[in-house]
Coordinates of C-alpha atoms in Angstrom, one line a residue:
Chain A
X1256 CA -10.3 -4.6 60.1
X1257 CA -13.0 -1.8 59.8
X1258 CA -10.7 0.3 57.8
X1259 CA -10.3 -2.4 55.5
X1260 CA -13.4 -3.1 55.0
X1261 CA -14.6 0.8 54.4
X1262 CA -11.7 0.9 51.9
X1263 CA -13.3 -1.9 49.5
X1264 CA -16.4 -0.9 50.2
X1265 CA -15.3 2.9 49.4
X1266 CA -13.8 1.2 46.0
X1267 CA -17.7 -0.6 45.6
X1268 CA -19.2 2.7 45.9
X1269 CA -17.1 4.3 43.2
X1270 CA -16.7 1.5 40.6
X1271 CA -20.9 1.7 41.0
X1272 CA -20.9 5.8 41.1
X1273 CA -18.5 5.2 37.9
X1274 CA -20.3 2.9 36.3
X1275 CA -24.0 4.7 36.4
X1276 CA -21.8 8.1 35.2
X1277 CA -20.2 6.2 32.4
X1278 CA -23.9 5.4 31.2
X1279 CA -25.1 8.5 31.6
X1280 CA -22.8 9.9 28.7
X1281 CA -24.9 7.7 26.2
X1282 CA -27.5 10.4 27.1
X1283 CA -26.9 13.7 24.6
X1284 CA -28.9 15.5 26.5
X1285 CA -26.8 15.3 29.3
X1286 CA -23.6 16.0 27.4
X1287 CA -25.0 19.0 26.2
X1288 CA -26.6 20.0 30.0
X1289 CA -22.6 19.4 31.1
X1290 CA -21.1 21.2 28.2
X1291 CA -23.5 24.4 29.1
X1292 CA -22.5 24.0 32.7
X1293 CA -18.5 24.6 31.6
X1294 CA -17.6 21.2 32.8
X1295 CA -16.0 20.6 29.4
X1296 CA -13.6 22.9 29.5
X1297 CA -12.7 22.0 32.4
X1298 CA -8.8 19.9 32.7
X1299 CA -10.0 18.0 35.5
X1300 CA -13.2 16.7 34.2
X1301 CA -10.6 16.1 30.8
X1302 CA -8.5 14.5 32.5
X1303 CA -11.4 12.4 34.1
X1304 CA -12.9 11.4 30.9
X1305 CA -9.6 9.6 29.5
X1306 CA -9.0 7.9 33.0
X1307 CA -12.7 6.6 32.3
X1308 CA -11.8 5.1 29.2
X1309 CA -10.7 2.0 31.2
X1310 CA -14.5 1.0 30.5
X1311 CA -13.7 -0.3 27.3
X1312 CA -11.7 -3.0 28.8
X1313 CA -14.1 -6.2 28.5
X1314 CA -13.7 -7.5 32.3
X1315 CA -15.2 -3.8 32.7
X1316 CA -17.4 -2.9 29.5
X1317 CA -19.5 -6.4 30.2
X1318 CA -21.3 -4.3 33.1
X1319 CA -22.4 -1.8 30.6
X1320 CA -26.5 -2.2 29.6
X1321 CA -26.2 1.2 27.6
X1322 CA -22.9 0.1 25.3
X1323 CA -23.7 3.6 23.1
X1324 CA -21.9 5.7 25.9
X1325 CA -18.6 4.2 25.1
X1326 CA -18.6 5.5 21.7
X1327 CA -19.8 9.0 23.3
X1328 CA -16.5 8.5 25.7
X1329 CA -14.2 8.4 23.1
X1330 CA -15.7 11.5 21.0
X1331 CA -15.8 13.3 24.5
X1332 CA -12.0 12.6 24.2
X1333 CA -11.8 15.3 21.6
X1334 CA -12.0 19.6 22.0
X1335 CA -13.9 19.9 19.1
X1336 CA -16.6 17.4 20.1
X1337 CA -16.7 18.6 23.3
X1338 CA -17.1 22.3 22.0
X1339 CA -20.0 21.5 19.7
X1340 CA -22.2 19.7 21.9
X1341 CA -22.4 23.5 23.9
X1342 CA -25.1 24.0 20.6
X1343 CA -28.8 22.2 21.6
X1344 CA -28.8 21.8 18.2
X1345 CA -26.1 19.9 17.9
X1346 CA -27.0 17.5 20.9
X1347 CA -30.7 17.3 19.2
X1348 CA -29.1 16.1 16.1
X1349 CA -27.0 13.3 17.9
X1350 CA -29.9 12.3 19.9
X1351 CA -32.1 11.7 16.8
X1352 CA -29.3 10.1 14.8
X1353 CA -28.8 7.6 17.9
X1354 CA -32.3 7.2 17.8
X1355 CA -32.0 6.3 14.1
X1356 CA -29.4 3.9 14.3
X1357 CA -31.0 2.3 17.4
X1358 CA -33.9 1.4 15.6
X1359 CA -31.6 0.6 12.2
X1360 CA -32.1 -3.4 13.2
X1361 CA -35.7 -3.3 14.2
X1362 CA -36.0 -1.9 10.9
X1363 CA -34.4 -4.5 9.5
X1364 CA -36.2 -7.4 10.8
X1365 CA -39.1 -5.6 9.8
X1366 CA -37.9 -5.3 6.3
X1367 CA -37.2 -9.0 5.9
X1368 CA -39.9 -10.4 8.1
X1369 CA -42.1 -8.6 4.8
X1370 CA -39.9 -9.8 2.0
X1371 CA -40.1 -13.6 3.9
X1372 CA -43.9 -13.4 3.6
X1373 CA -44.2 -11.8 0.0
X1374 CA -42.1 -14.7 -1.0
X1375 CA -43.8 -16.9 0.8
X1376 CA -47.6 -16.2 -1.6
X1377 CA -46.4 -16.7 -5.0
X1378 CA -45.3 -20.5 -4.3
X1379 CA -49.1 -21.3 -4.5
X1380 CA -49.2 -20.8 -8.5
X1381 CA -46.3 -21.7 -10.2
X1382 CA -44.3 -18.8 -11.1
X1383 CA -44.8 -17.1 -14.7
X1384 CA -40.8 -17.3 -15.9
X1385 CA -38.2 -19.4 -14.8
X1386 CA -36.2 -16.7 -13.3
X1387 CA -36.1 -16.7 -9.5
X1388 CA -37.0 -14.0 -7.7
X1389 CA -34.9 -11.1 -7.3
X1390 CA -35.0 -10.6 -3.4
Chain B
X100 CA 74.6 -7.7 -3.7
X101 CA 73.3 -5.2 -6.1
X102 CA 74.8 -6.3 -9.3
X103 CA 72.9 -9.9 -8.8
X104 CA 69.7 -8.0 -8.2
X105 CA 70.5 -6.2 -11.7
X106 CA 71.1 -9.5 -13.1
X107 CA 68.0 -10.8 -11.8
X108 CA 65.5 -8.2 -13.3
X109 CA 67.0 -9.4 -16.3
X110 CA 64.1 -12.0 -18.1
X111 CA 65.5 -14.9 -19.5
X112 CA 64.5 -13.9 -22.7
X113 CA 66.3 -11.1 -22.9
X114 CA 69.1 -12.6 -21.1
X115 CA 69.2 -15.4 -24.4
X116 CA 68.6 -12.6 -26.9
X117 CA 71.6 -11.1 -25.7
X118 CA 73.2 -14.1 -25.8
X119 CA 72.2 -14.5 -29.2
X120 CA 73.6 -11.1 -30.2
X121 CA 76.9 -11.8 -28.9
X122 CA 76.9 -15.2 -30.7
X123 CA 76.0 -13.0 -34.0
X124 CA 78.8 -10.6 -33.3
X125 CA 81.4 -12.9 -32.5
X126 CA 80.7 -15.4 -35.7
X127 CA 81.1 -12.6 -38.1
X128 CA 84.2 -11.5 -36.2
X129 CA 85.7 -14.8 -36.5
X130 CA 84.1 -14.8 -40.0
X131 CA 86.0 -11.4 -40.8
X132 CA 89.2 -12.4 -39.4
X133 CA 88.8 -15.3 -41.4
X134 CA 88.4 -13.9 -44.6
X135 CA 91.2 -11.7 -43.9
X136 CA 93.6 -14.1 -43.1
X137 CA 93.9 -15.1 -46.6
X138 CA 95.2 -12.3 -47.6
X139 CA 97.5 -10.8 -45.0
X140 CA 98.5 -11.9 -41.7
X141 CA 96.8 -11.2 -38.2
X142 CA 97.7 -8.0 -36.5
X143 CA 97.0 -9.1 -33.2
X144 CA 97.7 -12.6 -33.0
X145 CA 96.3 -14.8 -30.6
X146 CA 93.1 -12.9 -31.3
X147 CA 91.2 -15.6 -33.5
X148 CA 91.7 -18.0 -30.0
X149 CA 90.7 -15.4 -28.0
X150 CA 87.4 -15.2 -30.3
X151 CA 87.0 -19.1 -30.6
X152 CA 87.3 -19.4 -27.2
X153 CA 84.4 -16.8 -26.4
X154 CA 82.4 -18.4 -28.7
X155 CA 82.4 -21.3 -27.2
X156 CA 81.6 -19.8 -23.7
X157 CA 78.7 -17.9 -25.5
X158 CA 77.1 -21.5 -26.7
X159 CA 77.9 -22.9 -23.3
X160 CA 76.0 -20.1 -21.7
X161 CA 73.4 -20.3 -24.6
X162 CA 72.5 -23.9 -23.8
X163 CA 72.6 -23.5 -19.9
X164 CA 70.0 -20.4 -20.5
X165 CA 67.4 -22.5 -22.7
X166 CA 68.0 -25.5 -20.4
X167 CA 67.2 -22.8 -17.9
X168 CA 64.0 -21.7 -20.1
X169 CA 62.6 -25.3 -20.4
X170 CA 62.5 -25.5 -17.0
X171 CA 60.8 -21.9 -16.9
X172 CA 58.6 -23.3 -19.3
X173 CA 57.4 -26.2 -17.2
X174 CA 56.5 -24.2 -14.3
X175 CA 54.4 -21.8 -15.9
X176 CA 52.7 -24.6 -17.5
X177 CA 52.2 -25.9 -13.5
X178 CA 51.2 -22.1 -12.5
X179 CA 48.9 -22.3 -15.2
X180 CA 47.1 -25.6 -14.4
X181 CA 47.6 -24.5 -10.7
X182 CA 45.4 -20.7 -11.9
X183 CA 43.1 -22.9 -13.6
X184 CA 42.3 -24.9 -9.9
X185 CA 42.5 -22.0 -8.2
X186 CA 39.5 -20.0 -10.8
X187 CA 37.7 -23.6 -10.1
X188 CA 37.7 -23.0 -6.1
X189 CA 36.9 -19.8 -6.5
X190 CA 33.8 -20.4 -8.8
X191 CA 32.8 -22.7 -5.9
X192 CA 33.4 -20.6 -3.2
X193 CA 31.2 -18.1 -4.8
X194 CA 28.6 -20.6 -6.0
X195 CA 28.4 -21.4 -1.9
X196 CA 28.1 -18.3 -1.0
X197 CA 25.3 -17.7 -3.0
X198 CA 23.5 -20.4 -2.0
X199 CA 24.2 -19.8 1.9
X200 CA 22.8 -16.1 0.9
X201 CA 19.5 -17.4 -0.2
X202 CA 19.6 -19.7 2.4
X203 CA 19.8 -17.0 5.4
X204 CA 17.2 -15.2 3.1
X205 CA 15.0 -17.7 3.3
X206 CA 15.4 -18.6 7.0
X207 CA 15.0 -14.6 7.6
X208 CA 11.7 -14.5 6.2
X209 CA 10.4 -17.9 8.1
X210 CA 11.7 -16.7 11.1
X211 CA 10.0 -13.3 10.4
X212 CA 7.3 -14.6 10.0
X213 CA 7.1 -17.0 12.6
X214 CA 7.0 -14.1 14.8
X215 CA 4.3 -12.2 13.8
X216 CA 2.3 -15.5 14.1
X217 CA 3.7 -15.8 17.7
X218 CA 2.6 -11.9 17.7
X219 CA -0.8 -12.7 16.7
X220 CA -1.6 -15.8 18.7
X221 CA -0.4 -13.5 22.0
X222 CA -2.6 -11.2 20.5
X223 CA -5.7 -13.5 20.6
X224 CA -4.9 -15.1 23.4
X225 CA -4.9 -11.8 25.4
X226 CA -8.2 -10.8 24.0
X227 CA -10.2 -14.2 24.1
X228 CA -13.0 -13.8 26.4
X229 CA -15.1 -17.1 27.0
X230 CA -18.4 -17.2 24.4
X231 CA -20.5 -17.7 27.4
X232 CA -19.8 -14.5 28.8
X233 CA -20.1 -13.1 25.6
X234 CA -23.4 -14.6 25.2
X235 CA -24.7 -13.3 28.5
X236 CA -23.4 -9.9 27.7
X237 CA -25.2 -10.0 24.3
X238 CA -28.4 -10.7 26.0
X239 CA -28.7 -8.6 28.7
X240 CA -28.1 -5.4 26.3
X241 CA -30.5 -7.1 23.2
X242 CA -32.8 -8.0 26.0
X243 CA -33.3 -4.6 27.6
X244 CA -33.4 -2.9 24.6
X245 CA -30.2 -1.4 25.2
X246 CA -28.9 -1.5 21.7
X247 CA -31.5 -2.5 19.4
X248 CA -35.1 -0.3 19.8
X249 CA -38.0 -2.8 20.4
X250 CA -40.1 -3.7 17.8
X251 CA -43.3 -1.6 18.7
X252 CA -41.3 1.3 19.3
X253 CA -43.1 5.0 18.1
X254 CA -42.3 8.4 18.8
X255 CA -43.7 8.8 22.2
X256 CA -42.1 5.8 23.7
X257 CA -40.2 6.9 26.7
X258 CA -37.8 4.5 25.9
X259 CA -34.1 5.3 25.0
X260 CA -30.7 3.7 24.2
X261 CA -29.6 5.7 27.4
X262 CA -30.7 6.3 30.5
X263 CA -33.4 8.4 30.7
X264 CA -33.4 11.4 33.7
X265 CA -35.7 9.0 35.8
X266 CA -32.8 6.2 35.8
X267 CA -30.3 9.0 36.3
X268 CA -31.7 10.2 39.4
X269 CA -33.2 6.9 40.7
X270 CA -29.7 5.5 40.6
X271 CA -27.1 5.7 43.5
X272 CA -25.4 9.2 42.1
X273 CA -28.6 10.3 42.3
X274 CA -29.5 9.1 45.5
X275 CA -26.3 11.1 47.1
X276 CA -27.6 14.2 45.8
X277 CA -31.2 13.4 47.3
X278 CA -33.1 14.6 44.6
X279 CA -37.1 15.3 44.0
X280 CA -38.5 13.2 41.2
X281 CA -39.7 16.2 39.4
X282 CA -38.9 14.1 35.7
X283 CA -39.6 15.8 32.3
X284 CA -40.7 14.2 29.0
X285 CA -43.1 12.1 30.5
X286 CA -40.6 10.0 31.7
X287 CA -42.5 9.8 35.2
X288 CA -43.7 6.9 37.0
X289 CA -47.2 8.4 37.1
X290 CA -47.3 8.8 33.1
X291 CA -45.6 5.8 31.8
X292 CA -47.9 3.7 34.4
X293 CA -51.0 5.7 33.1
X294 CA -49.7 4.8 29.5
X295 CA -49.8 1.2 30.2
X296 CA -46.0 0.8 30.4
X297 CA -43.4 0.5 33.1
X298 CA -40.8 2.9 33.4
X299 CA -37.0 1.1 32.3
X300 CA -36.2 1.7 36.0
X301 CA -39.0 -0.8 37.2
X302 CA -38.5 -3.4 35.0
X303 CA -37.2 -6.5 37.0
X304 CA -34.2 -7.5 34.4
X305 CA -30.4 -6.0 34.1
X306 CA -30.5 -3.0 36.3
X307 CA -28.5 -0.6 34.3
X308 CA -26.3 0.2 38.1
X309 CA -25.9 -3.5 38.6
X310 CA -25.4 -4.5 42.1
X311 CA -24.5 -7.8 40.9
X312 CA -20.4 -6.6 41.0
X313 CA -18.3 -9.4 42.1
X314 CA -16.5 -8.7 45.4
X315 CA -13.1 -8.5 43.4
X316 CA -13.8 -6.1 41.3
X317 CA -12.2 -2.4 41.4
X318 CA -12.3 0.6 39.0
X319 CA -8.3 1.4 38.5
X320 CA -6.3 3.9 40.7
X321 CA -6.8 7.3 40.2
X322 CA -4.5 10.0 42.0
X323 CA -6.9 13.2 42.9
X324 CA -6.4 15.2 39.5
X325 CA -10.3 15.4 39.4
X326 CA -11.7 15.4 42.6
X327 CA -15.3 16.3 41.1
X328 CA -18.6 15.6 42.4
X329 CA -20.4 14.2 38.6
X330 CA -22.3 17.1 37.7
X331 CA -25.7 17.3 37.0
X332 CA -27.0 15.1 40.4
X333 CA -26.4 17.7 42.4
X334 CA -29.3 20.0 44.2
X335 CA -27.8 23.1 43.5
X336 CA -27.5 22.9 40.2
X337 CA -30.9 22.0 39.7
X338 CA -32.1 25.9 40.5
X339 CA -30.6 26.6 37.1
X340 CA -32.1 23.6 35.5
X341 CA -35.5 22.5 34.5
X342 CA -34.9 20.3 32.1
X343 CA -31.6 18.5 30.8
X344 CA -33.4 17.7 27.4
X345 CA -34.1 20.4 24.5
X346 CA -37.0 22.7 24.3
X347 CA -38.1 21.3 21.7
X348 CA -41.8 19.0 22.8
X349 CA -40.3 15.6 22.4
X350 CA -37.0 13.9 22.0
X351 CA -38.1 11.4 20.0
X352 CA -37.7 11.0 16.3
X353 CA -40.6 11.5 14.0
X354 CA -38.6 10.5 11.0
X355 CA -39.0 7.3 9.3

C-alpha cells in the first residue's frame, strides 16, 4: 500500500514541480539565464519542452495564474527562438514588450474611463451643433 | 445452299427491275417475231410459244415480287413506327438519368455537408468546458494581476506577469534546491514591505504553485528522455549567477 501511495504522491510532486517550471518560462529573464547556461541546445531539455506542451490542454492550463508562459512554450518550441533569447538584449526586449502588452488593458480602461467623463461635462449646456460627438 | 444465299442478297428492287428487263426484252422479242411473221415464216418454230409462255412466267413472277414488296413495304412502315417508340424510350431513359444524376448530386452535397456539421458539433462538444470554470479561471488570473497590470502600476512596481525570482525560489522547486533568499531588483521581502507593499508571494489569493490539485489529477507519462533536474534552482549553479535579470538597473518599462 505504501508503494502505492509514494507513487501518486511522487506524480503530486511532479505535476506541482511541473506546474511552477511551466510558469517560470513567462519569466524572460529566465529564458535568457537558461539559454546562457546551454540548456537550449540541449535534445533532452527539447524534447522536454514539447512533452510540456500538454499544459495547453484546459483540464491542465486552468491551474496556470501566469497564462503568458504558454505562449513563451510554444516559441521555446522553435531553434531560432531558442537561439536569440542567448542575446540580453533580446530577452530585455521581450520583457518590456510583455510588460507593454500587460498593461495594454489598464491602459485602456484608463483611456475610456477619460473619454466617459469628458462626455459626461458638455450635457450641462446644450451642445453648439446638432452633430453628436465624435467619440 | 449457297446459290439461295446469292439469291437472298439480292433486294427486291433489284430482283423486280430485273424482272422488268426481262419483261422489256421478251415483249420486243415477241414484238420482232411478230413483225416478222408477216413477211416470211418462222425459222425456229415453236419459238413464239416458247416466248409467250416466258412471258407469262415473267408477269407471274412480277406480281408475286410486288405482292412480295407490299408486304416489305408494311413492315418498314411497322420498323419505322416501332424506331420512332424506341427514340421515345430512349429520350426517357436519358431524361431519367439526368434527373437521378442531379438527384445523387444533390444528396452528395447534403450528406457532405451533414458531416462536417456532425464534424463540428464533435468538435464543440470535445472542447466545451463549463462557463463556471471558465469564470473561475478568468478571475483568479484578472484577480492576481496575472494578465492585466493593475491600475496603479509604475515603473518600480515589483510586480510582473511572471513570477518574479522571489516566487521562483519560494516555491517547491526552489525549496528542493534549499536556496538563500539573496533576491535582486528589490524583489525582497524586506523592500517591498518597506515600500508599503506585499511581495506576490504573500498575498493570501491564487498561489501561483496551487496546492489546491485534485487528488486525480496527473501530469502525462513521460519515459526518461530528459531526466533533468529544472535548471536555475539549483545551488551550484548559483556560484555563476548573481542575478537572472539584465544588468541593466530595472526591468521595468519606462515607456508610455
Amino acid at each position: 500500500v505504501t508503494q502505492i501511495m509514494e507513487h501518486s504522491e511522487q506524480a503530486r510532486n511532479r505535476f506541482q514541480s511541473e506546474l511552477e517550471f511551466i510558469q517560470c518560462l513567462a519569466n524572460p529573464n529566465y529564458l535568457n539565464f537558461l539559454a546562457q547556461r546551454g540548456f537550449l541546445r540541449e535534445r533532452p531539455f527539447i524534447n522536454y519542452l514539447k512533452y510540456l506542451l500538454y499544459w495547453k490542454e484546459p483540464e491542465y492550463a486552468k491551474f496556470l495564474k501566469y497564462p503568458h508562459c504558454l505562449h513563451m512554450l510554444e516559441l521555446l518550441q522553435y531553434e531560432h527562438f531558442r537561439k536569440e533569447l542567448v542575446n540580453a538584449q533580446c530577452a530585455k526586449f521581450i520583457d518590456e514588450q510583455q510588460l507593454l502588452h500587460w498593461q495594454h488593458y489598464s491602459r485602456k480602461r484608463t483611456r475610456l474611463q477619460q473619454a466617459l467623463a469628458e462626455q459626461q461635462q458638455p450635457q450641462q449646456q446644450p451642445p453648439p451643433h446638432g452633430n453628436a460627438a465624435t467619440k | 445452299d449457297p446459290n439461295m444465299a446469292a439469291v437472298a442478297e439480292k433486294s427486291t428492287k433489284e430482283r423486280l427491275l430485273s424482272v422488268l428487263d426481262d419483261l422489256e426484252v421478251l415483249s420486243r422479242e415477241l414484238i420482232e417475231m411478230l413483225a416478222l411473221s408477216r413477211s416470211q415464216k418462222l425459222p425456229q418454230p415453236g419459238e413464239d410459244t416458247q416466248i409467250l409462255e416466258l412471258l407469262v412466267q415473267r408477269d407471274r413472277e412480277f406480281q408475286e415480287l410486288m405482292e412480295v414488296a407490299q408486304q416489305q413495304g408494311k413492315v418498314h412502315q411497322e420498323m419505322q413506327l416501332l424506331e420512332k417508340e424506341v427514340e421515345k424510350r430512349d429520350s426517357d431513359i436519358q431524361q431519367l438519368q439526368k434527373q437521378l444524376k442531379e438527384a445523387e448530386h444533390i444528396l452528395a452535397t447534403a450528406v457532405y455537408q451533414a458531416k462536417e456539421k456532425l464534424k463540428s458539433i464533435d468538435k464543440a462538444r470535445k472542447g466545451s468546458i463549463s462557463s463556471e470554470e471558465i469564470i473561475k479561471y478568468a478571475h483568479r488570473i484578472s484577480a492576481s494581476n496575472a494578465v492585466c497590470a493593475p491600475l496603479n502600476w509604475v515603473p518600480g512596481d515589483p510586480r510582473r506577469p511572471y513570477p518574479t525570482d522571489l516566487e521562483m525560489r519560494s516555491g517547491m522547486l526552489g525549496h528542493m534546491a534549499n536556496l538563500p533568499t539573496n533576491g535582486v531588483n528589490g524583489h525582497l521581502p524586506g523592500d517591498a514591505l518597506a515600500a508599503g507593499r506585499l511581495p506576490d508571494v504573500l498575498t493570501p489569493n491564487y498561489h501561483w504553485h496551487s496546492s489546491d490539485v485534485p487528488v486525480g489529477m496527473l501530469p502525462p507519462h513521460h519515459g526518461n528522455d530528459f531526466g533533468l533536474e529544472p535548471p536555475g534552482h539549483n545551488k551550484e549553479n548559483e556560484d555563476d549567477v548573481e542575478a537572472m535579470s539584465t544588468d541593466s538597473s530595472s526591468s521595468s518599462s519606462d515607456s508610455d
